[in-house]
Short mmCIF file of C-alpha atoms and ligand atoms in Angstrom, two decimals:
data_model
loop_
_atom_site.label_atom_id
_atom_site.label_comp_id
_atom_site.label_asym_id
_atom_site.label_seq_id
_atom_site.Cartn_x
_atom_site.Cartn_y
_atom_site.Cartn_z
CA UNK A 305 37.58 53.40 38.97
CA UNK A 306 41.19 53.21 39.77
CA UNK A 307 43.07 56.41 38.77
CA UNK A 308 46.71 56.51 38.00
CA UNK A 309 49.40 59.03 37.94
CA UNK A 310 50.11 59.94 34.39
CA UNK A 311 53.70 58.93 33.47
CA UNK A 312 54.39 58.07 30.07
CA UNK A 313 54.82 54.24 30.23
CA UNK A 314 57.60 54.36 27.66
CA UNK A 315 59.88 56.12 30.19
CA UNK A 316 59.78 53.15 32.42
CA UNK A 317 60.45 50.63 29.59
CA UNK A 318 63.53 52.53 28.63
CA UNK A 319 65.11 52.25 32.18
CA UNK A 320 65.34 49.04 33.65
CA UNK A 321 65.21 48.61 37.51
CA UNK A 322 63.08 50.16 40.13
CA UNK A 323 63.58 53.66 41.68
CA UNK A 324 63.62 54.00 45.44
CA UNK A 325 61.50 56.85 46.74
CA UNK A 326 62.18 56.46 50.55
CA UNK A 327 64.53 55.12 52.84
CA UNK A 328 63.48 54.65 56.45
CA UNK A 329 65.91 56.07 58.96
CA UNK A 330 68.12 53.67 60.86
CA UNK A 331 67.02 50.86 58.43
CA UNK A 332 69.17 48.28 56.56
CA UNK A 333 68.80 50.22 53.34
CA UNK A 334 70.38 53.32 55.10
CA UNK A 335 73.27 51.28 56.45
CA UNK A 336 73.90 50.15 52.95
CA UNK A 337 73.96 53.87 51.89
CA UNK A 338 71.13 53.54 49.50
CA UNK A 339 69.33 56.76 48.83
CA UNK A 340 66.00 57.99 47.16
CA UNK A 341 66.59 58.21 43.21
CA UNK A 342 68.92 55.15 43.33
CA UNK A 343 67.68 52.46 41.02
CA UNK A 344 68.12 48.87 41.70
CA UNK A 345 68.77 47.18 38.58
CA UNK A 346 69.66 43.52 39.52
CA UNK A 347 69.41 41.38 42.57
CA UNK A 348 71.75 38.49 42.77
CA UNK A 349 72.49 38.84 39.00
CA UNK A 350 68.67 38.63 38.01
CA UNK A 351 67.05 41.66 36.45
CA UNK A 352 64.61 43.80 38.25
CA UNK A 353 61.75 45.58 36.35
CA UNK A 354 59.60 46.80 39.31
CA UNK A 355 59.04 46.44 42.94
CA UNK A 356 57.06 43.14 42.52
CA UNK A 357 60.37 41.78 40.82
CA UNK A 358 62.42 43.23 43.79
CA UNK A 359 59.98 41.42 46.26
CA UNK A 360 60.11 38.15 44.25
CA UNK A 361 63.95 38.33 43.77
CA UNK A 362 64.68 39.08 47.45
CA UNK A 363 62.13 36.73 49.05
CA UNK A 364 63.79 34.39 51.67
CA UNK A 365 67.35 35.37 50.44
CA UNK A 366 69.73 36.25 53.07
CA UNK A 367 72.95 36.67 50.96
CA UNK A 368 72.40 39.43 48.33
CA UNK A 369 74.09 41.41 45.82
CA UNK A 370 72.28 44.63 44.54
CA UNK A 371 73.21 46.25 41.41
CA UNK A 372 72.35 49.98 41.83
CA UNK A 373 72.48 52.70 39.39
CA UNK A 374 73.10 56.10 41.07
CA UNK A 375 71.42 59.21 39.79
CA UNK A 376 74.78 60.43 38.43
CA UNK A 377 75.12 57.30 36.12
CA UNK A 378 77.60 55.37 38.21
CA UNK A 379 76.79 51.69 38.91
CA UNK A 380 77.81 50.04 42.10
CA UNK A 381 77.34 46.65 43.49
CA UNK A 382 76.48 46.21 47.08
CA UNK A 383 77.05 42.74 48.66
CA UNK A 384 75.54 42.07 52.22
CA UNK A 385 73.71 39.61 54.26
CA UNK A 386 70.50 39.97 56.25
CA UNK A 387 68.40 37.99 58.79
CA UNK A 388 65.50 36.41 56.80
CA UNK A 389 62.69 38.49 58.11
CA UNK A 390 64.73 41.59 58.28
CA UNK A 391 62.86 44.42 56.32
CA UNK A 392 65.13 46.65 53.99
CA UNK A 393 63.30 49.86 54.87
CA UNK A 394 62.61 50.86 51.11
CA UNK A 395 59.94 52.46 49.39
CA UNK A 396 59.66 52.26 45.60
CA UNK A 397 58.07 54.10 42.82
CA UNK A 398 54.57 53.05 41.79
CA UNK A 399 54.22 50.63 39.02
CA UNK A 400 53.32 52.49 35.68
CA UNK A 401 50.46 50.50 34.13
CA UNK A 402 50.41 48.91 30.78
CA UNK A 403 47.91 50.08 28.53
CA UNK A 404 45.23 47.87 27.00
CA UNK A 405 44.92 47.39 23.15
CA UNK A 406 41.04 47.00 23.29
CA UNK A 407 38.43 49.22 21.79
CA UNK A 408 35.46 48.00 24.28
CA UNK A 409 32.10 49.06 23.33
CA UNK A 410 31.47 50.22 26.87
CA UNK A 411 35.01 51.76 27.85
CA UNK A 412 34.92 54.07 30.69
CA UNK A 413 37.27 56.28 28.69
CA UNK A 414 34.64 56.95 26.04
CA UNK A 415 32.24 58.21 28.73
CA UNK A 416 34.44 60.85 30.11
CA UNK A 417 33.93 64.63 29.48
CA UNK A 418 36.66 65.74 27.00
CA UNK A 419 38.16 68.01 29.59
CA UNK A 420 38.35 65.23 32.29
CA UNK A 421 41.79 64.91 33.92
CA UNK A 422 44.33 62.83 31.76
CA UNK A 423 44.78 60.16 34.41
CA UNK A 424 41.00 59.19 33.75
CA UNK A 425 41.94 58.36 30.17
CA UNK A 426 44.53 55.73 31.38
CA UNK A 427 43.54 52.34 29.82
CA UNK A 428 45.22 50.11 32.14
CA UNK A 429 45.62 46.32 31.31
CA UNK A 430 48.32 45.18 33.73
CA UNK A 431 48.54 41.66 35.28
CA UNK A 432 50.63 43.27 38.06
CA UNK A 433 47.95 45.65 39.15
CA UNK A 434 45.46 42.95 38.82
CA UNK A 435 47.49 40.86 41.39
CA UNK A 436 48.07 43.88 43.59
CA UNK A 437 44.73 45.61 43.62
CA UNK A 438 42.14 43.52 41.99
CA UNK A 439 41.99 45.49 38.58
CA UNK A 440 40.28 43.57 35.86
CA UNK A 441 42.31 42.64 32.81
CA UNK A 442 41.10 41.05 29.66
CA UNK A 443 44.23 39.06 28.98
CA UNK A 444 43.53 39.74 25.37
CA UNK A 445 46.87 41.29 24.66
CA UNK A 446 48.93 39.53 27.39
CA UNK A 447 52.59 38.71 26.30
CA UNK A 448 54.27 35.46 26.79
CA UNK A 449 56.54 37.06 29.24
CA UNK A 450 53.52 38.16 31.39
CA UNK A 451 52.08 34.64 31.08
CA UNK A 452 55.33 33.24 32.39
CA UNK A 453 55.55 36.02 35.09
CA UNK A 454 52.19 35.14 36.54
CA UNK A 455 52.98 31.53 36.71
CA UNK A 456 56.72 31.90 38.10
CA UNK A 457 56.05 34.58 40.60
CA UNK A 458 52.53 33.13 41.73
CA UNK A 459 50.49 36.42 41.02
CA UNK A 460 47.59 34.90 42.17
CA UNK A 461 44.54 35.59 42.05
CA UNK A 462 44.12 37.30 38.90
CA UNK A 463 40.98 39.14 37.90
CA UNK A 464 39.93 38.67 34.31
CA UNK A 465 37.29 40.42 32.37
CA UNK A 466 35.67 37.63 30.59
CA UNK A 467 32.24 39.36 29.44
CA UNK A 468 31.27 36.30 27.42
CA UNK A 469 32.63 32.89 26.71
CA UNK A 470 31.00 32.98 23.41
CA UNK A 471 33.82 34.14 21.20
CA UNK A 472 31.89 36.24 18.78
CA UNK A 473 30.30 38.16 21.50
CA UNK A 474 33.47 38.52 23.38
CA UNK A 475 35.33 39.99 20.29
CA UNK A 476 32.44 42.30 19.58
CA UNK A 477 32.41 43.56 23.11
CA UNK A 478 36.06 44.16 23.24
CA UNK A 479 36.32 45.40 19.64
CA UNK A 480 39.07 43.21 18.64
CA UNK A 481 39.33 40.26 16.23
CA UNK A 482 38.41 36.76 17.50
CA UNK A 483 41.88 35.56 17.40
CA UNK A 484 42.93 38.16 19.88
CA UNK A 485 39.70 37.93 21.87
CA UNK A 486 40.10 34.24 22.36
CA UNK A 487 41.72 33.67 25.73
CA UNK A 488 40.69 30.01 26.19
CA UNK A 489 44.35 28.66 25.84
CA UNK A 490 45.63 31.40 28.25
CA UNK A 491 42.92 30.48 30.85
CA UNK A 492 43.62 26.77 30.64
CA UNK A 493 47.27 27.41 31.15
CA UNK A 494 46.71 29.67 34.30
CA UNK A 495 44.37 27.14 35.72
CA UNK A 496 46.63 24.13 35.03
CA UNK A 497 49.39 26.11 36.83
CA UNK A 498 47.13 26.63 39.70
CA UNK A 499 46.65 30.27 39.40
CA UNK A 500 43.25 31.25 40.92
CA UNK A 501 40.83 33.58 38.94
CA UNK A 502 38.04 35.96 39.75
CA UNK A 503 35.92 36.66 36.54
CA UNK A 504 33.84 39.77 35.54
CA UNK A 505 31.11 40.18 33.09
CA UNK A 506 30.07 43.72 32.20
CA UNK A 507 26.51 43.06 31.36
CA UNK A 508 25.34 44.85 28.23
CA UNK A 509 21.51 44.32 27.41
CA UNK A 510 20.91 42.55 24.06
CA UNK A 511 24.58 41.76 23.77
CA UNK A 512 25.82 39.38 26.63
CA UNK A 513 22.60 38.82 28.51
CA UNK A 514 20.21 35.93 28.45
CA UNK A 515 21.38 32.79 26.98
CA UNK A 516 24.93 34.14 26.49
CA UNK A 517 25.19 34.93 30.13
CA UNK A 518 23.99 31.63 31.16
CA UNK A 519 26.58 29.89 29.07
CA UNK A 520 29.36 32.28 30.43
CA UNK A 521 28.35 31.53 33.95
CA UNK A 522 28.22 27.73 33.40
CA UNK A 523 31.57 27.68 31.59
CA UNK A 524 33.16 29.62 34.41
CA UNK A 525 31.50 27.64 37.19
CA UNK A 526 32.80 24.43 35.48
CA UNK A 527 36.29 25.62 36.60
CA UNK A 528 35.40 26.27 40.38
CA UNK A 529 37.21 26.41 42.75
CA UNK A 530 40.10 27.50 40.48
CA UNK A 531 37.80 30.15 39.15
CA UNK A 532 36.65 31.34 42.49
CA UNK A 533 33.86 33.65 41.66
CA UNK A 534 32.11 35.85 38.80
CA UNK A 535 30.81 39.38 39.05
CA UNK A 536 28.06 40.49 36.82
CA UNK A 537 28.14 44.19 36.78
CA UNK A 538 25.78 46.25 34.61
CA UNK A 539 27.16 48.68 32.06
CA UNK A 540 26.87 52.27 33.22
CA UNK A 541 26.72 54.79 30.46
CA UNK A 542 27.35 58.47 30.91
CA UNK A 543 25.67 61.18 28.72
CA UNK A 544 28.90 60.98 26.60
CA UNK A 545 28.56 57.30 25.49
CA UNK A 546 26.62 57.68 22.28
CA UNK A 547 27.41 54.43 20.74
CA UNK A 548 24.06 53.36 19.21
CA UNK A 549 25.03 49.51 19.75
CA UNK A 550 24.60 50.03 23.57
CA UNK A 551 21.34 49.74 25.28
CA UNK A 552 20.81 51.43 28.83
CA UNK A 553 20.06 49.16 31.67
CA UNK A 554 16.45 49.62 32.87
CA UNK A 555 14.55 48.58 36.05
CA UNK A 556 12.81 45.82 33.96
CA UNK A 557 16.04 44.50 32.65
CA UNK A 558 17.44 44.26 36.00
CA UNK A 559 14.55 42.27 37.48
CA UNK A 560 14.78 39.80 34.37
CA UNK A 561 18.28 39.24 34.96
CA UNK A 562 17.91 38.63 38.81
CA UNK A 563 15.20 36.17 37.93
CA UNK A 564 17.35 34.35 35.41
CA UNK A 565 20.52 34.42 37.48
CA UNK A 566 18.77 33.45 40.78
CA UNK A 567 18.11 30.02 39.13
CA UNK A 568 21.89 29.51 38.55
CA UNK A 569 22.74 30.71 41.76
CA UNK A 570 20.61 28.12 43.44
CA UNK A 571 21.98 25.49 41.26
CA UNK A 572 25.50 26.48 41.88
CA UNK A 573 25.03 26.54 45.69
CA UNK A 574 23.60 23.12 45.42
CA UNK A 575 26.46 21.60 43.23
CA UNK A 576 29.29 23.74 44.30
CA UNK A 577 28.37 24.98 47.63
CA UNK A 578 28.81 28.59 46.87
CA UNK A 579 26.69 31.18 45.07
CA UNK A 580 29.75 31.68 42.60
CA UNK A 581 27.93 34.29 40.29
CA UNK A 582 27.11 37.58 41.98
CA UNK A 583 25.15 40.29 40.50
CA UNK A 584 26.21 43.92 41.06
CA UNK A 585 24.50 45.74 43.82
CA UNK A 586 23.00 48.30 41.26
CA UNK A 587 20.98 45.54 39.58
CA UNK A 588 19.13 45.03 42.66
CA UNK A 589 18.82 48.65 43.59
CA UNK A 590 17.75 49.42 40.10
CA UNK A 591 15.27 46.60 39.94
CA UNK A 592 13.80 47.54 43.37
CA UNK A 593 14.55 44.06 44.68
CA UNK A 594 16.07 43.66 48.18
CA UNK A 595 19.69 43.01 48.50
CA UNK A 596 20.58 39.26 49.07
CA UNK A 597 21.43 38.13 52.78
CA UNK A 598 24.81 37.86 54.15
CA UNK A 599 24.80 34.16 53.41
CA UNK A 600 24.41 34.74 49.88
CA UNK A 601 27.72 36.69 49.63
CA UNK A 602 29.90 34.03 51.38
CA UNK A 603 33.09 35.79 52.27
CA UNK A 604 32.38 38.63 49.69
CA UNK A 605 34.83 37.38 47.03
CA UNK A 606 33.79 40.32 44.67
CA UNK A 607 33.74 43.13 47.41
CA UNK A 608 36.81 44.59 45.50
CA UNK A 609 34.42 44.98 42.48
CA UNK A 610 31.75 46.61 44.68
CA UNK A 611 29.76 43.60 44.66
CA UNK A 612 28.12 42.97 48.15
CA UNK A 613 29.19 46.42 49.67
CA UNK A 614 25.60 47.48 50.32
CA UNK A 615 24.80 44.26 52.20
CA UNK A 616 28.09 44.54 54.23
CA UNK A 617 27.15 48.22 54.97
CA UNK A 618 23.55 47.20 56.09
CA UNK A 619 24.91 44.53 58.45
CA UNK A 620 27.51 46.83 59.89
CA UNK A 621 24.92 49.61 60.38
CA UNK A 622 22.53 47.29 62.06
CA UNK A 623 25.27 46.19 64.61
CA UNK A 624 25.99 49.80 65.29
CA UNK A 625 22.29 50.43 65.78
CA UNK A 626 22.05 47.66 68.27
CA UNK A 627 24.76 49.40 70.22
CA UNK A 628 23.42 52.89 69.88
CA UNK A 629 21.86 54.29 73.12
CA UNK A 630 18.45 55.91 73.09
CA UNK A 631 18.61 59.73 74.21
CA UNK A 632 16.76 59.06 77.27
CA UNK A 633 19.29 56.62 78.45
CA UNK A 634 22.03 58.59 77.44
CA UNK A 635 20.65 61.51 79.52
CA UNK A 636 19.58 63.92 76.72
CA UNK A 637 16.92 64.54 74.25
CA UNK A 638 17.27 67.86 73.04
CA UNK A 639 19.00 68.37 69.67
CA UNK A 640 21.85 70.88 69.83
CA UNK A 641 24.58 72.37 67.96
CA UNK A 642 27.99 71.58 68.99
CA UNK A 643 29.96 74.88 69.08
CA UNK A 644 32.81 73.35 67.11
CA UNK A 645 30.71 72.29 64.36
CA UNK A 646 30.09 75.93 63.51
CA UNK A 647 33.74 76.53 62.88
CA UNK A 648 34.95 76.16 59.40
CA UNK A 649 38.12 74.64 60.02
CA UNK A 650 39.53 71.13 60.45
CA UNK A 651 39.11 70.08 64.06
CA UNK A 652 40.38 66.40 64.13
CA UNK A 653 42.33 64.38 61.62
CA UNK A 654 40.11 62.21 59.54
CA UNK A 655 39.10 58.62 60.53
CA UNK A 656 42.25 56.64 59.97
CA UNK A 657 43.03 52.88 59.78
CA UNK A 658 41.85 50.38 57.04
CA UNK A 659 38.31 50.14 56.00
CA UNK A 660 36.12 47.92 57.94
CA UNK A 661 36.40 45.36 55.11
CA UNK A 662 38.93 45.22 52.16
CA UNK A 663 37.96 46.91 48.93
CA UNK A 664 36.30 50.22 50.02
CA UNK A 665 32.68 50.96 50.79
CA UNK A 666 29.27 52.24 49.43
CA UNK A 667 30.17 55.61 51.18
CA UNK A 668 33.72 55.57 49.73
CA UNK A 669 37.19 54.34 50.57
CA UNK A 670 39.41 56.65 52.38
CA UNK A 671 40.81 59.23 50.23
CA UNK A 672 42.57 62.48 51.15
CA UNK A 673 43.29 63.90 54.67
CA UNK A 674 40.43 66.20 55.36
CA UNK A 675 38.39 67.42 58.45
CA UNK A 676 36.25 65.21 60.47
CA UNK A 677 32.84 65.92 61.98
CA UNK A 678 33.72 64.01 65.14
CA UNK A 679 34.24 67.23 66.92
CA UNK A 680 30.53 68.09 66.12
CA UNK A 681 29.32 64.65 67.57
CA UNK A 682 28.44 64.58 71.03
CA UNK A 683 26.14 61.65 70.81
CA UNK A 684 27.66 59.80 73.64
CA UNK A 685 27.12 62.52 76.05
CA UNK A 686 23.44 62.66 75.32
CA UNK A 687 23.29 65.39 72.73
CA UNK A 688 22.10 64.56 69.20
CA UNK A 689 23.42 65.12 65.73
CA UNK A 690 22.27 67.63 63.21
CA UNK A 691 23.85 67.61 59.76
CA UNK A 692 23.55 66.51 56.13
CA UNK A 693 25.07 63.43 54.26
CA UNK A 694 25.61 63.85 50.73
CA UNK A 695 25.95 60.79 48.57
CA UNK A 696 25.04 59.25 45.18
CA UNK A 697 21.51 58.83 43.98
CA UNK A 698 21.99 55.04 44.00
CA UNK A 699 23.03 54.67 47.68
CA UNK A 700 21.11 57.60 49.04
CA UNK A 701 17.66 55.65 49.65
CA UNK A 702 19.66 53.02 51.49
CA UNK A 703 21.70 55.41 53.65
CA UNK A 704 18.47 57.36 54.28
CA UNK A 705 16.63 54.34 55.52
CA UNK A 706 19.22 53.54 57.95
CA UNK A 707 19.60 57.12 58.99
CA UNK A 708 15.85 57.37 59.80
CA UNK A 709 16.26 54.51 62.18
CA UNK A 710 19.31 56.06 63.72
CA UNK A 711 17.43 59.39 64.20
CA UNK A 712 14.36 57.72 65.47
CA UNK A 713 16.49 55.67 68.22
CA UNK A 714 18.77 58.77 69.19
CA UNK A 715 16.56 61.81 68.48
CA UNK A 716 19.18 63.10 65.97
CA UNK A 717 18.22 65.22 62.92
CA UNK A 718 20.43 63.81 60.41
CA UNK A 719 19.39 64.09 56.65
CA UNK A 720 20.54 62.34 53.50
CA UNK A 721 20.54 64.24 50.28
CA UNK A 722 20.84 62.33 46.86
CA UNK A 723 23.29 64.17 44.62
CA UNK A 724 22.58 64.04 40.93
CA UNK A 725 25.66 63.39 38.87
CA UNK A 726 25.62 66.22 36.34
CA UNK A 727 29.41 65.83 35.55
CA UNK A 728 28.93 62.36 33.77
CA UNK A 729 25.20 62.39 33.69
CA UNK A 730 23.51 59.21 32.05
CA UNK A 731 23.17 56.29 34.47
CA UNK A 732 26.06 57.29 36.78
CA UNK A 733 24.75 57.53 40.14
CA UNK A 734 27.28 56.16 42.27
CA UNK A 735 29.00 58.29 45.11
CA UNK A 736 32.53 57.82 43.93
CA UNK A 737 32.03 59.68 40.64
CA UNK A 738 30.35 62.97 42.20
CA UNK A 739 32.07 66.18 41.15
CA UNK A 740 32.72 69.37 43.20
CA UNK A 741 30.28 71.06 41.12
CA UNK A 742 27.59 68.20 41.70
CA UNK A 743 27.99 68.92 45.61
CA UNK A 744 27.69 72.73 45.05
CA UNK A 745 24.53 72.28 43.04
CA UNK A 746 22.63 71.02 46.19
CA UNK A 747 24.04 73.50 48.59
CA UNK A 748 20.84 75.17 49.14
CA UNK A 749 19.02 71.98 50.13
CA UNK A 750 21.32 71.14 53.14
CA UNK A 751 20.17 71.22 56.81
CA UNK A 752 22.17 71.28 60.05
CA UNK A 753 25.44 72.36 61.23
CA UNK A 754 27.70 70.41 58.76
CA UNK A 755 27.93 68.48 55.63
CA UNK A 756 29.38 65.01 55.17
CA UNK A 757 30.63 63.89 51.72
CA UNK A 758 32.12 60.41 50.80
CA UNK A 759 35.85 60.36 50.99
CA UNK A 760 35.88 58.40 47.68
CA UNK A 761 35.08 61.54 45.82
CA UNK A 762 38.35 62.90 46.54
CA UNK A 763 41.45 61.83 44.60
CA UNK A 764 43.63 59.60 46.85
CA UNK A 765 46.77 61.57 46.49
CA UNK A 766 45.56 65.21 46.06
CA UNK A 767 42.60 67.05 47.53
CA UNK A 768 40.61 67.45 44.35
CA UNK A 769 37.45 66.27 42.91
CA UNK A 770 36.89 64.42 39.58
CA UNK A 771 36.29 67.94 37.89
CA UNK A 772 39.46 69.36 39.27
CA UNK A 773 37.75 71.64 41.93
CA UNK A 774 39.82 71.56 44.88
CA UNK A 775 38.38 70.34 48.42
CA UNK A 776 39.29 73.75 49.78
CA UNK A 777 37.31 75.54 47.12
CA UNK A 778 34.43 73.48 47.96
CA UNK A 779 34.79 74.18 51.58
CA UNK A 780 34.83 77.86 51.03
CA UNK A 781 31.40 77.65 49.02
CA UNK A 782 29.46 76.04 51.70
CA UNK A 783 27.82 77.96 54.41
CA UNK A 784 28.68 75.33 57.02
CA UNK A 785 31.85 72.90 57.37
CA UNK A 786 32.28 70.07 55.04
CA UNK A 787 33.87 67.00 56.18
CA UNK A 788 34.67 63.63 54.24
CA UNK A 789 34.18 60.17 55.78
CA UNK A 790 34.56 56.48 54.48
CA UNK A 791 32.19 53.88 55.73
CA UNK A 792 33.99 53.17 58.90
CA UNK A 793 34.42 56.75 59.70
CA UNK A 794 30.79 57.30 59.18
CA UNK A 795 29.89 54.28 61.53
CA UNK A 796 32.46 55.52 64.14
CA UNK A 797 30.86 59.03 63.91
CA UNK A 798 27.23 57.65 64.54
CA UNK A 799 28.43 55.40 67.19
CA UNK A 800 30.06 57.91 69.30
S1 SF4 B 818 40.07 46.79 28.29
FE1 SF4 B 818 38.22 47.86 27.57
S2 SF4 B 818 37.14 48.78 29.01
FE2 SF4 B 818 39.19 48.34 29.84
S3 SF4 B 818 40.56 50.32 29.44
FE3 SF4 B 818 40.61 48.73 27.61
S4 SF4 B 818 39.17 49.38 26.03
FE4 SF4 B 818 38.69 50.40 28.15
#
């Protein structure tokens, strides 16, 4: 779930241009006397709507004229030249997402508690964010301007929620008329212009499964390689989704779907050379079927959508284990408590740098700066680790299996606790949607000197959980220090 700052979209529509938020000291922008709050409205006479436009209008240009609206209303023109690769030293406001006009049966907004943060109700449907962050759009209300923009500015690949190529089914799922649900012409036009697409199917039992799913996957595969891949992810219903038309995903349904899709995957590998249609990790986990091998996922084309994350994690963990030293070799066998682990304060900065692979991790993408248990880890000097990982019910058995191997190898006493999601309830078992209260509910079951939670549970621009509890509030209520880690941080922590 991608969460947005809540700014009325209408504000940006009324004001053309893109607002500067930061100017790098000693940069070209500073030399040009550009300042935060200035709004660049035109570049070389062409209008600028957002920073994507700015990037597009300035790319490769060395002779430039900026039209700039100052905060006091004055408009100035700045004419200058630059070296082709010279950076401006500018940071811009975020794109305010365009909202969708659908009424999807399974929309996550309908699954939110009433008192959820307003930003969780933002129904984004924005081709710019699709290009920038891999957010899926349905293309059902895309305007002619947006179509032209994708093609002109090469906003490729786009991520499209197809759900079903059977028109009646698609219209039913999106809650719109068939004329609006029909995107066949738009898809043809994008593909003809060599715009690449990744597709998604949110799989709803008894609606777009079985023969409808097979037709969808075959129809999309017919456009490979321009349609690069398709993710099939199961609908996840919270306890607030009470729509009687929706059926919950069961283990039996998962096993049946795996069987049906496996046949197609084999066929696609034979005819296209790639798996092409990828089932969400949850389908394998819920069905009790082993996660496919590394080869199945190729270059992980749907990792942004969480598909293949478990395989990627398992492989990284195994590599880390191969390098881990048994305690006897490292010179120590006794589990001990590192003194710094007992101090409820932040010892080191959190793990930094990009995730090990694009698009996040099963343990969570980096969120907000918090503490790190690295100070508590003395693994490399022969001591062992003693603490508890908290994660979602879906990922917990997988992490536990790996941690048990790690404990066996190193003599550590790390535990993994599955945290039930009481905030959303229903089928929600992913780590990323755990709330502060969910963590507190398992406080009495933790063991060891510290607790590690997935970074992804903390809002990216503010240290709060999905239920509004602050990270500090949570830390105060735990008897031991609480740290947050993403996958890379977790592996680094264990490898030390
Ligand atoms: S496209 Fe559907 S699921 Fe997505 S925000 Fe709109 S209504 Fe919700």
